[in-house]
């Protein structure tokens, strides 16, 4: 399969599909992004196994996996490492720089086709930047963010944005203000009705 990014990948576009080998429960399995239709997907890229910032992100997402699963969401981690490197990293203890058993798949992008399709490949470094995409159950990208290599992402913020995406998709007449969390006030995107929100805050 070939992967082709048509210009800049944008929110609102269909997420590029891929078929790749992943490590799932310490086994090699072939997965397709399109197999997750009907679920939300948090797809995140990281530079390399056996590095420094990466294990903090990977274990943080694994430790919170149940919170994502409860709201019909799967997590997929992707790097340009082989599945053999992924397996060795998973089989390494966290106290020794490994990640231990994970609650979600680590995908091998050794040909760098997936990271290229998502426009996160740093060609000079030969690795993926810290790209993160929230893909809805119809396969459409609803959120995208890319960090440089030196600093990690926030699981709480990813979960918050995911919850906001799900809320507005199930409440099409409402929008979520800055920093919105479940249970807080939303607003109606109307010049008159929106004043109710502003008056209340």
Tab-separated table of C-alpha atoms in Angstrom:
chain	number	residue	atom	x	y	z
A	1	UNK	CA	0.000	0.000	0.000
A	2	UNK	CA	1.234	3.494	-0.775
A	3	UNK	CA	0.632	6.527	1.403
A	4	UNK	CA	0.205	9.925	-0.110
A	5	UNK	CA	-0.439	13.177	1.724
A	6	UNK	CA	-2.276	15.586	-0.539
A	7	UNK	CA	-0.896	18.907	0.605
A	8	UNK	CA	-1.412	19.812	4.236
A	9	UNK	CA	-3.417	17.417	6.385
A	10	UNK	CA	-6.257	19.368	7.996
A	11	UNK	CA	-8.985	19.016	10.586
A	12	UNK	CA	-12.185	17.928	8.840
A	13	UNK	CA	-10.386	15.630	6.412
A	14	UNK	CA	-10.585	11.865	6.439
A	15	UNK	CA	-7.678	10.374	8.353
A	16	UNK	CA	-5.258	8.562	6.020
A	17	UNK	CA	-5.802	4.841	6.405
A	18	UNK	CA	-2.885	2.519	6.978
A	19	UNK	CA	-2.099	-1.140	7.466
A	20	UNK	CA	0.866	-1.916	9.707
A	21	UNK	CA	2.360	-4.351	12.183
A	22	UNK	CA	1.787	-3.490	15.825
A	23	UNK	CA	2.707	-5.001	19.150
A	24	UNK	CA	-0.455	-5.900	21.071
A	25	UNK	CA	-0.160	-7.793	24.364
A	26	UNK	CA	3.421	-8.726	23.419
A	27	UNK	CA	2.306	-10.245	20.122
A	28	UNK	CA	2.739	-9.031	16.550
A	29	UNK	CA	-0.562	-8.207	14.891
A	30	UNK	CA	-1.539	-6.521	11.653
A	31	UNK	CA	-3.883	-3.617	12.246
A	32	UNK	CA	-5.697	-1.167	9.990
A	33	UNK	CA	-6.858	2.244	11.097
A	34	UNK	CA	-10.145	1.672	9.267
A	35	UNK	CA	-10.807	-1.343	11.497
A	36	UNK	CA	-11.522	1.171	14.268
A	37	UNK	CA	-14.464	2.811	12.488
A	38	UNK	CA	-17.284	3.187	14.977
A	39	UNK	CA	-14.801	4.199	17.680
A	40	UNK	CA	-12.877	7.368	18.331
A	41	UNK	CA	-9.112	7.055	17.973
A	42	UNK	CA	-6.295	8.986	19.610
A	43	UNK	CA	-3.424	8.467	17.176
A	44	UNK	CA	-0.129	9.787	18.455
A	45	UNK	CA	3.369	9.753	17.016
A	46	UNK	CA	6.612	9.783	18.977
A	47	UNK	CA	10.228	9.874	17.798
A	48	UNK	CA	11.913	6.671	19.002
A	49	UNK	CA	11.812	3.779	21.440
A	50	UNK	CA	14.371	3.737	24.248
A	51	UNK	CA	14.557	7.524	24.489
A	52	UNK	CA	13.722	9.982	27.259
A	53	UNK	CA	10.500	11.989	26.894
A	54	UNK	CA	8.749	9.214	24.944
A	55	UNK	CA	8.341	6.671	27.756
A	56	UNK	CA	6.746	9.308	30.002
A	57	UNK	CA	4.057	9.922	27.385
A	58	UNK	CA	3.528	6.288	26.472
A	59	UNK	CA	3.122	5.088	30.043
A	60	UNK	CA	0.907	8.077	30.903
A	61	UNK	CA	-1.528	7.172	28.111
A	62	UNK	CA	-1.425	3.502	29.127
A	63	UNK	CA	-2.106	4.279	32.783
A	64	UNK	CA	-5.187	6.300	31.767
A	65	UNK	CA	-6.342	3.935	29.023
A	66	UNK	CA	-9.503	2.874	30.872
A	67	UNK	CA	-10.764	6.484	30.872
A	68	UNK	CA	-10.507	6.568	27.083
A	69	UNK	CA	-12.008	3.107	26.677
A	70	UNK	CA	-15.029	4.147	28.751
A	71	UNK	CA	-15.874	6.759	26.127
A	72	UNK	CA	-15.508	4.481	23.080
A	73	UNK	CA	-11.939	5.489	22.253
A	74	UNK	CA	-8.849	3.507	21.293
A	75	UNK	CA	-5.276	4.770	21.540
A	76	UNK	CA	-2.593	3.967	18.970
A	77	UNK	CA	1.069	4.916	19.410
A	78	UNK	CA	3.299	5.111	16.323
A	79	UNK	CA	7.047	5.494	15.773
A	80	UNK	CA	9.507	4.652	13.012
A	81	UNK	CA	10.921	1.757	15.044
A	82	UNK	CA	10.451	-1.888	14.073
A	83	UNK	CA	7.980	-4.121	15.840
A	84	UNK	CA	10.991	-5.925	17.324
A	85	UNK	CA	12.197	-2.724	18.949
A	86	UNK	CA	8.677	-2.076	20.263
A	87	UNK	CA	8.548	-5.547	21.775
A	88	UNK	CA	11.954	-5.200	23.417
A	89	UNK	CA	10.927	-1.839	24.900
A	90	UNK	CA	7.662	-3.270	26.233
A	91	UNK	CA	9.578	-6.172	27.764
A	92	UNK	CA	11.881	-3.715	29.569
A	93	UNK	CA	10.994	-2.580	33.078
A	94	UNK	CA	9.858	1.016	33.542
A	95	UNK	CA	12.529	1.585	36.188
A	96	UNK	CA	15.147	0.756	33.575
A	97	UNK	CA	13.755	3.092	30.898
A	98	UNK	CA	11.307	0.629	29.391
A	99	UNK	CA	7.554	0.991	29.194
A	100	UNK	CA	6.404	-2.419	30.468
A	101	UNK	CA	3.105	-3.922	29.365
A	102	UNK	CA	0.858	-1.422	27.617
A	103	UNK	CA	-2.916	-1.232	27.323
A	104	UNK	CA	-2.856	-0.205	23.655
A	105	UNK	CA	-0.954	-1.094	20.459
A	106	UNK	CA	2.429	0.311	19.464
A	107	UNK	CA	2.531	0.550	15.678
A	108	UNK	CA	5.680	0.114	13.589
A	109	UNK	CA	6.203	2.730	10.880
A	110	UNK	CA	9.652	1.512	9.860
A	111	UNK	CA	9.146	2.637	6.242
A	112	UNK	CA	8.065	6.080	7.516
A	113	UNK	CA	4.965	5.972	5.345
A	114	UNK	CA	2.415	6.650	8.104
A	115	UNK	CA	4.305	9.587	9.576
A	116	UNK	CA	4.732	10.973	6.059
A	117	UNK	CA	1.006	10.619	5.364
A	118	UNK	CA	0.241	12.558	8.560
A	119	UNK	CA	2.876	15.200	7.767
A	120	UNK	CA	4.786	14.706	11.021
A	121	UNK	CA	8.001	13.191	9.644
A	122	UNK	CA	11.087	15.298	10.355
A	123	UNK	CA	13.186	14.434	7.297
A	124	UNK	CA	16.407	15.752	8.799
A	125	UNK	CA	16.098	13.716	12.005
A	126	UNK	CA	14.448	10.757	10.257
A	127	UNK	CA	11.821	10.458	13.005
A	128	UNK	CA	8.275	11.636	13.650
A	129	UNK	CA	7.529	14.811	15.554
A	130	UNK	CA	5.107	14.486	18.471
A	131	UNK	CA	1.942	14.636	16.394
A	132	UNK	CA	-1.422	13.780	17.963
A	133	UNK	CA	-4.711	13.346	16.128
A	134	UNK	CA	-8.208	12.780	17.465
A	135	UNK	CA	-10.168	10.885	14.827
A	136	UNK	CA	-13.911	10.468	15.176
A	137	UNK	CA	-15.915	7.304	14.685
A	138	UNK	CA	-16.449	8.160	11.007
A	139	UNK	CA	-12.701	8.399	10.415
A	140	UNK	CA	-12.591	12.210	10.278
A	141	UNK	CA	-9.803	14.197	11.943
A	142	UNK	CA	-11.342	16.461	14.595
A	143	UNK	CA	-8.200	17.660	16.368
A	144	UNK	CA	-4.516	17.849	15.472
A	145	UNK	CA	-1.513	19.081	17.383
A	146	UNK	CA	2.221	18.713	16.782
A	147	UNK	CA	4.955	19.263	19.362
A	148	UNK	CA	8.655	19.508	18.654
A	149	UNK	CA	10.845	16.641	19.826
A	150	UNK	CA	11.948	18.034	23.175
A	151	UNK	CA	8.669	18.282	25.094
A	152	UNK	CA	5.805	15.920	25.758
A	153	UNK	CA	2.029	16.099	25.602
A	154	UNK	CA	-0.623	16.238	28.285
A	155	UNK	CA	-3.002	13.299	28.703
A	156	UNK	CA	-5.512	15.424	30.631
A	157	UNK	CA	-5.737	17.919	27.782
A	158	UNK	CA	-6.098	15.157	25.187
A	159	UNK	CA	-8.952	13.645	27.196
A	160	UNK	CA	-10.595	17.053	27.656
A	161	UNK	CA	-10.484	17.835	23.929
A	162	UNK	CA	-11.801	14.369	23.105
A	163	UNK	CA	-14.723	14.876	25.504
A	164	UNK	CA	-15.458	18.244	23.895
A	165	UNK	CA	-15.390	16.692	20.412
A	166	UNK	CA	-17.805	13.995	21.506
A	167	UNK	CA	-20.078	16.514	23.236
A	168	UNK	CA	-20.489	18.846	20.264
A	169	UNK	CA	-20.990	15.900	17.913
A	170	UNK	CA	-23.874	14.673	20.070
A	171	UNK	CA	-25.185	18.237	20.716
A	172	UNK	CA	-24.958	19.916	17.287
A	173	UNK	CA	-26.673	23.109	18.490
A	174	UNK	CA	-24.039	23.791	21.155
A	175	UNK	CA	-20.359	24.786	21.215
A	176	UNK	CA	-17.787	24.454	23.991
A	177	UNK	CA	-15.956	27.526	25.314
A	178	UNK	CA	-12.262	27.645	26.203
A	179	UNK	CA	-11.197	25.110	28.804
A	180	UNK	CA	-14.598	23.394	28.796
A	181	UNK	CA	-14.947	20.185	30.812
A	182	UNK	CA	-17.916	17.795	31.039
A	183	UNK	CA	-20.678	19.238	33.222
A	184	UNK	CA	-19.731	22.855	32.566
A	185	UNK	CA	-21.830	25.352	30.625
A	186	UNK	CA	-21.805	25.359	26.860
A	187	UNK	CA	-23.194	28.038	24.574
A	188	UNK	CA	-25.482	28.339	21.589
A	189	UNK	CA	-23.598	29.734	18.569
A	190	UNK	CA	-26.148	32.466	18.008
A	191	UNK	CA	-25.626	36.239	18.494
A	192	UNK	CA	-28.603	36.498	20.862
A	193	UNK	CA	-28.685	33.091	22.558
A	194	UNK	CA	-24.934	33.178	23.276
A	195	UNK	CA	-25.552	36.130	25.603
A	196	UNK	CA	-27.116	33.703	28.085
A	197	UNK	CA	-23.709	32.037	28.486
A	198	UNK	CA	-21.817	35.311	28.791
A	199	UNK	CA	-24.329	36.658	31.312
A	200	UNK	CA	-23.918	33.561	33.461
A	201	UNK	CA	-20.127	33.674	33.568
